[in-house]
XYZ file of C-alpha atoms in Angstrom:
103
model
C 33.231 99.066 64.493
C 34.906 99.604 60.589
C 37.584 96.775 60.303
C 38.957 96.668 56.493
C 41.398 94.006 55.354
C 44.675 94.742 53.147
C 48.138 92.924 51.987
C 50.607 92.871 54.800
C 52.718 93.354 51.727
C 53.920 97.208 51.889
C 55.197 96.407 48.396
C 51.746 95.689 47.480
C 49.625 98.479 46.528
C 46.260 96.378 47.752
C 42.797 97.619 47.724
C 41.060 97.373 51.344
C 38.311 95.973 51.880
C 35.387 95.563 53.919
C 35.307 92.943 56.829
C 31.923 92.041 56.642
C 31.052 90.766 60.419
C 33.191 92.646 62.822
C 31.126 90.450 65.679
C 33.188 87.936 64.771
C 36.159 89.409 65.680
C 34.922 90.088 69.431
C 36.331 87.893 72.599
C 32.967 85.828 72.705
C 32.804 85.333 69.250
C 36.486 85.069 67.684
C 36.578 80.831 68.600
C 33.552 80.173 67.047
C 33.459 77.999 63.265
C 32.947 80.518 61.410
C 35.161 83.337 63.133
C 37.972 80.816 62.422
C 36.930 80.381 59.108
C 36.830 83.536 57.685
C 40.154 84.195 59.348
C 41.863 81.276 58.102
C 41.299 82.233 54.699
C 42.502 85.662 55.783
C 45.698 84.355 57.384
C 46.511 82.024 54.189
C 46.690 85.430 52.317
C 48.914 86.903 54.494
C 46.272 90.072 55.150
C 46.182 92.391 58.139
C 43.298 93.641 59.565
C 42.666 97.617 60.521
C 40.584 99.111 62.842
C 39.159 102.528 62.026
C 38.576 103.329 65.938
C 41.617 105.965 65.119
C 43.187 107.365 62.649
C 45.290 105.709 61.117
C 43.668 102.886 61.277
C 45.171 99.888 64.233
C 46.885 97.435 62.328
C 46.100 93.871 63.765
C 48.294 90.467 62.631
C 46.545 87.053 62.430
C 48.390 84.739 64.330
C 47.864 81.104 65.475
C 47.841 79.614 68.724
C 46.970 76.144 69.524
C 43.514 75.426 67.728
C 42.803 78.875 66.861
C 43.706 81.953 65.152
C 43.745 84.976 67.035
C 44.691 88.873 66.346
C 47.931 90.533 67.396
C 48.055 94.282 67.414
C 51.162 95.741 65.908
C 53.598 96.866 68.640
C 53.359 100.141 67.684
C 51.103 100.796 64.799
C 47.629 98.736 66.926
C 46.782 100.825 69.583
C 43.102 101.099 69.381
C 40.333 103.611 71.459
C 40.177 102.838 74.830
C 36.721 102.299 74.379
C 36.783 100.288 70.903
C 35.826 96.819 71.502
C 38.834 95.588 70.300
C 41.404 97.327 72.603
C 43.759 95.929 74.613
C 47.588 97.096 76.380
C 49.908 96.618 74.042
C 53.093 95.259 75.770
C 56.105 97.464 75.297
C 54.051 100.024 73.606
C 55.056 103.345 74.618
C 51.487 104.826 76.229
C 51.642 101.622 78.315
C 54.821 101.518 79.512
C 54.902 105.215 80.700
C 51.540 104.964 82.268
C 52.536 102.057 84.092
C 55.947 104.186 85.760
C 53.714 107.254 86.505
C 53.187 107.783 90.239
């Protein structure tokens, strides 16, 4: 799993960088100190993170809820590998909603 981190500035020409522990970005892993940690610091620069499961990369939002900060896939720039371990249905996203009206 290649994550980078960028600006979710488009006015910013930002360098991306390397997320250094992608494990902590994983269901069992994501509430843990230091998961929330790193992405606090993320989230206080306003950064996105991208998955390189596809090309172009799945552009995921920090966003909190409750205690913890959490990532959002972009409604229709996040859709990830069905078999990346990051992927989830995307609601309203155009793959989901016309698999979910085929008969």
């Amino acid at each position: 799993m290649h994550i980078t981190v960028s600006s979710s500035d488009k006015n910013l020409d930002s360098e991306h960088h390397t997320f250094e522990q992608p494990s902590l970005l994983l269901k069992n892993r994501i509430k843990s100190p230091e998961a929330q940690s790193k992405l606090k610091i993320l989230r206080l620069s306003d950064s996105v993170l991208n998955c390189h499961c596809v090309s172009p990369p799945a552009t995921m939002y920090l966003r909190k809820r409750g205690d913890y900060i959490f990532m959002v896939n972009h409604y229709e720039h996040g859709q990830h590998l069905q078999n990346c371990p990051l992927y989830s249905d995307i609601k309203g996203c155009r793959e989901a909603v016309n698999r979910d009206i085929s008969p």
